[in-house]
Structure formats: structure tokens, C-alpha cells
Protein backbone atom coordinates (compact mmCIF):
# COMPACT_ATOMS: atom_id res chain seq x y z
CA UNK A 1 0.00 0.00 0.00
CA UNK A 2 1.19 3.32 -0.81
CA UNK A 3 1.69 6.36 2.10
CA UNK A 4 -1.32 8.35 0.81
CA UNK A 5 -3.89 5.52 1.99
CA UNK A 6 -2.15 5.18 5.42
CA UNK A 7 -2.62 8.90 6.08
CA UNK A 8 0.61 10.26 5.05
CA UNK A 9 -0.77 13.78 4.04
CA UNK A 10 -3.34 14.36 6.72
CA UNK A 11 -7.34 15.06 5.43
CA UNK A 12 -7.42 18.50 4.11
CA UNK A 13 -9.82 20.57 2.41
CA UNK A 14 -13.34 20.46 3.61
CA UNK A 15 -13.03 24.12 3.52
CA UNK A 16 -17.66 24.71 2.00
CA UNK A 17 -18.19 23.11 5.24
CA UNK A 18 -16.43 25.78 6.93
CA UNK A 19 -18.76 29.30 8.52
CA UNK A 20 -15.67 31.48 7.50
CA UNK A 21 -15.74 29.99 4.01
CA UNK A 22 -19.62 30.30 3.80
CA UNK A 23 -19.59 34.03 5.09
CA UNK A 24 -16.51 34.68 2.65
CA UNK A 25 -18.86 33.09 -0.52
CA UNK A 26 -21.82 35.59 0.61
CA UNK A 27 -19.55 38.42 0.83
CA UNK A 28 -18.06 38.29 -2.42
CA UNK A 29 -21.50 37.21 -4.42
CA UNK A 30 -23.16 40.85 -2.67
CA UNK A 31 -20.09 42.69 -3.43
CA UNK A 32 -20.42 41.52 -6.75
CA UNK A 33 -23.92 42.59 -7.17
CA UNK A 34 -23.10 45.61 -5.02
CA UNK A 35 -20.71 46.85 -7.36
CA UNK A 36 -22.31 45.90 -10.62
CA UNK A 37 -25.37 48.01 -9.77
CA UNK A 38 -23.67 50.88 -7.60
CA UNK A 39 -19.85 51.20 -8.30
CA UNK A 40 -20.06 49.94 -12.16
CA UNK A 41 -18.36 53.31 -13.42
CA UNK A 42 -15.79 53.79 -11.11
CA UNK A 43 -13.24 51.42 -13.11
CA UNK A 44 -10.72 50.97 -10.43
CA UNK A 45 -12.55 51.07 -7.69
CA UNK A 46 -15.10 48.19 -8.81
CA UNK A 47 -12.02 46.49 -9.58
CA UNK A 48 -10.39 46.54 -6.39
CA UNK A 49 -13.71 45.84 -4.28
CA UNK A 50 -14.66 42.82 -5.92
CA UNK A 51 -11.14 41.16 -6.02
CA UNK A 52 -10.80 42.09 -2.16
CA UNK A 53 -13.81 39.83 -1.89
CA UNK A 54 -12.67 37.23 -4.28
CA UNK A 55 -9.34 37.11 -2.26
CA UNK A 56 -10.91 36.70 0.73
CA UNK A 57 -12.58 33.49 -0.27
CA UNK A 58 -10.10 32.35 -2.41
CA UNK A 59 -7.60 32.47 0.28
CA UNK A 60 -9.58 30.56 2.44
CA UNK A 61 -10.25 27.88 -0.13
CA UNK A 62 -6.39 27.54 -0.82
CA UNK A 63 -5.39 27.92 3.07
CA UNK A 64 -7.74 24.44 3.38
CA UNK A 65 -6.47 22.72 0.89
CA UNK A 66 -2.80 23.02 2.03
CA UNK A 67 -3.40 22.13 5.48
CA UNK A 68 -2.79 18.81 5.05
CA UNK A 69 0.93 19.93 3.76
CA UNK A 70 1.58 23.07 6.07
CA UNK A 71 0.26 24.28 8.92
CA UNK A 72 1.95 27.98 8.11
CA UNK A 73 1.27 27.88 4.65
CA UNK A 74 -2.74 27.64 6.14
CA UNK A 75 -1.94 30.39 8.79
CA UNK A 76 -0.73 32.86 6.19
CA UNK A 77 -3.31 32.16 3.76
CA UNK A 78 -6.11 32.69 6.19
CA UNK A 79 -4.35 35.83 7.33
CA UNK A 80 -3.83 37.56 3.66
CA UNK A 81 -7.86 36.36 3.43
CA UNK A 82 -8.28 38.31 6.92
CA UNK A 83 -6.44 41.38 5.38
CA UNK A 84 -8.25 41.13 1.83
CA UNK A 85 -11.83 41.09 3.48
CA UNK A 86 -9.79 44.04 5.87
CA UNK A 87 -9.40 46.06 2.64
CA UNK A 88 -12.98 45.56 1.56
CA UNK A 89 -14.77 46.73 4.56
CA UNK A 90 -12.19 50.05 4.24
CA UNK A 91 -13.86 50.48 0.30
CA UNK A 92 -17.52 50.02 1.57
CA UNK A 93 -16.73 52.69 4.66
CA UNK A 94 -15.20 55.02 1.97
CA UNK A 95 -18.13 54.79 0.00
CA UNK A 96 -20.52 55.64 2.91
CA UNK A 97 -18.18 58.58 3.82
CA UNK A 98 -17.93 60.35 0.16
CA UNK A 99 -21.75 59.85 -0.30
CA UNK A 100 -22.58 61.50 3.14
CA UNK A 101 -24.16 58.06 3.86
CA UNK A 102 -24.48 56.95 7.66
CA UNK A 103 -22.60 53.78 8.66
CA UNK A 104 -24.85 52.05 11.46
CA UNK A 105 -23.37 51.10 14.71
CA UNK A 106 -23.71 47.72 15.52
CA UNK A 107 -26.17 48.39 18.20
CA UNK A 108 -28.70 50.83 16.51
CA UNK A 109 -31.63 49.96 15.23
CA UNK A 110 -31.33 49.21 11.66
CA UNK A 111 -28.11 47.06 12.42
CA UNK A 112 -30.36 45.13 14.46
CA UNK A 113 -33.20 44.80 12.42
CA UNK A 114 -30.84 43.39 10.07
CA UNK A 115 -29.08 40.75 12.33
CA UNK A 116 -32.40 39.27 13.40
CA UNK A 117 -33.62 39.31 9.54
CA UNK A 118 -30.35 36.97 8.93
CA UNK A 119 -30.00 33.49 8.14
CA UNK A 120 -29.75 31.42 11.19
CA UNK A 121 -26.35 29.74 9.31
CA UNK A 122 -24.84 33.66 8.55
């Protein structure tokens, strides 16, 4: 028998399975509509918001995958998938701020309103 059935590269991947990964996925698919209907001709900055949210997930995706490998390799890729979603929260808070738009706290009302409209799995 070869070293791969014995376990020799430890079970990796499983990474749909995991909340971060599922949050990551609904991220980029809104920022993807987001900026298609609202950012479209802004070149650049649609550009940079959607591939902050593709990184994210991507990241994620490829920091599962080479768990079973390296332990660091999975640390850094989660943490440049930290740093990409990071970027993309800095582009939505931009947008608020040059539109005179008003960024809800987490505890008013509308922020709330929203978190109990949520799926139970969000």
C-alpha cells in the first residue's frame, strides 16, 4: 500500500463546510452585485472591491487545501484572506463617507433589524 492511503498527508480541504468559508462566498457574491449596480463606473474602484472579496474566499479555499501539507502555509493564507476582506470593509466605509451616507453602529436599530432578519447559518 502506498503512504497516501495510510494517512501520510493528513485530510485536508473540507473548507464549503467551513462558517468562515460560507460568510466569505456571501460576501463576495453581494459585493459583486453591489458593485455591478452601484460602483459599475468607477473602473478601479469596482475592480479593487470585488477582487478584495474574491481574495478573501479564495484564500480561504487555498489555506484548506494546504493544510494537510503546512500548517503555516494555512496560517498565512487565512491571514492575507483576513487582510483582503480588511481592505474591503475600508472600500464600503469610503463609499458611505464620500456619499454623506451613515454607517450604522452595531447596536442601533437598523443594524439590528438586520441581524435578526439573517440566516440562522450567517
Amino acid at each position: 500500500m502506498d503512504g497516501m492511503s495510510h494517512g501520510f498527508i493528513p485530510k485536508h480541504g473540507g473548507y464549503r463546510n467551513l462558517v468562515v468559508y460560507r460568510v466569505a462566498e456571501i460576501i463576495y457574491d453581494f459585493t459583486f452585485r453591489f458593485c455591478n449596480k452601484y460602483v459599475k463606473n468607477q473602473g478601479r474602484t469596482y475592480d479593487q472591491m470585488v477582487q478584495a472579496a474574491r481574495s478573501g474566499m479564495q484564500n480561504i479555499t487555498e489555506g484548506s487545501v494546504d493544510s494537510g501539507v503546512s500548517k503555516a502555509s494555512e496560517l498565512k493564507l487565512t491571514g492575507i484572506a483576513k487582510g483582503s476582506l480588511q481592505e474591503l470593509k475600508e472600500d464600503y466605509l469610503s463609499y458611505l463617507r464620500q456619499r454623506g451616507l451613515e454607517q450604522w453602529e452595531n447596536n442601533s436599530l437598523y443594524a439590528q433589524e438586520l441581524i435578526r432578519a439573517r440566516f440562522s447559518s450567517a
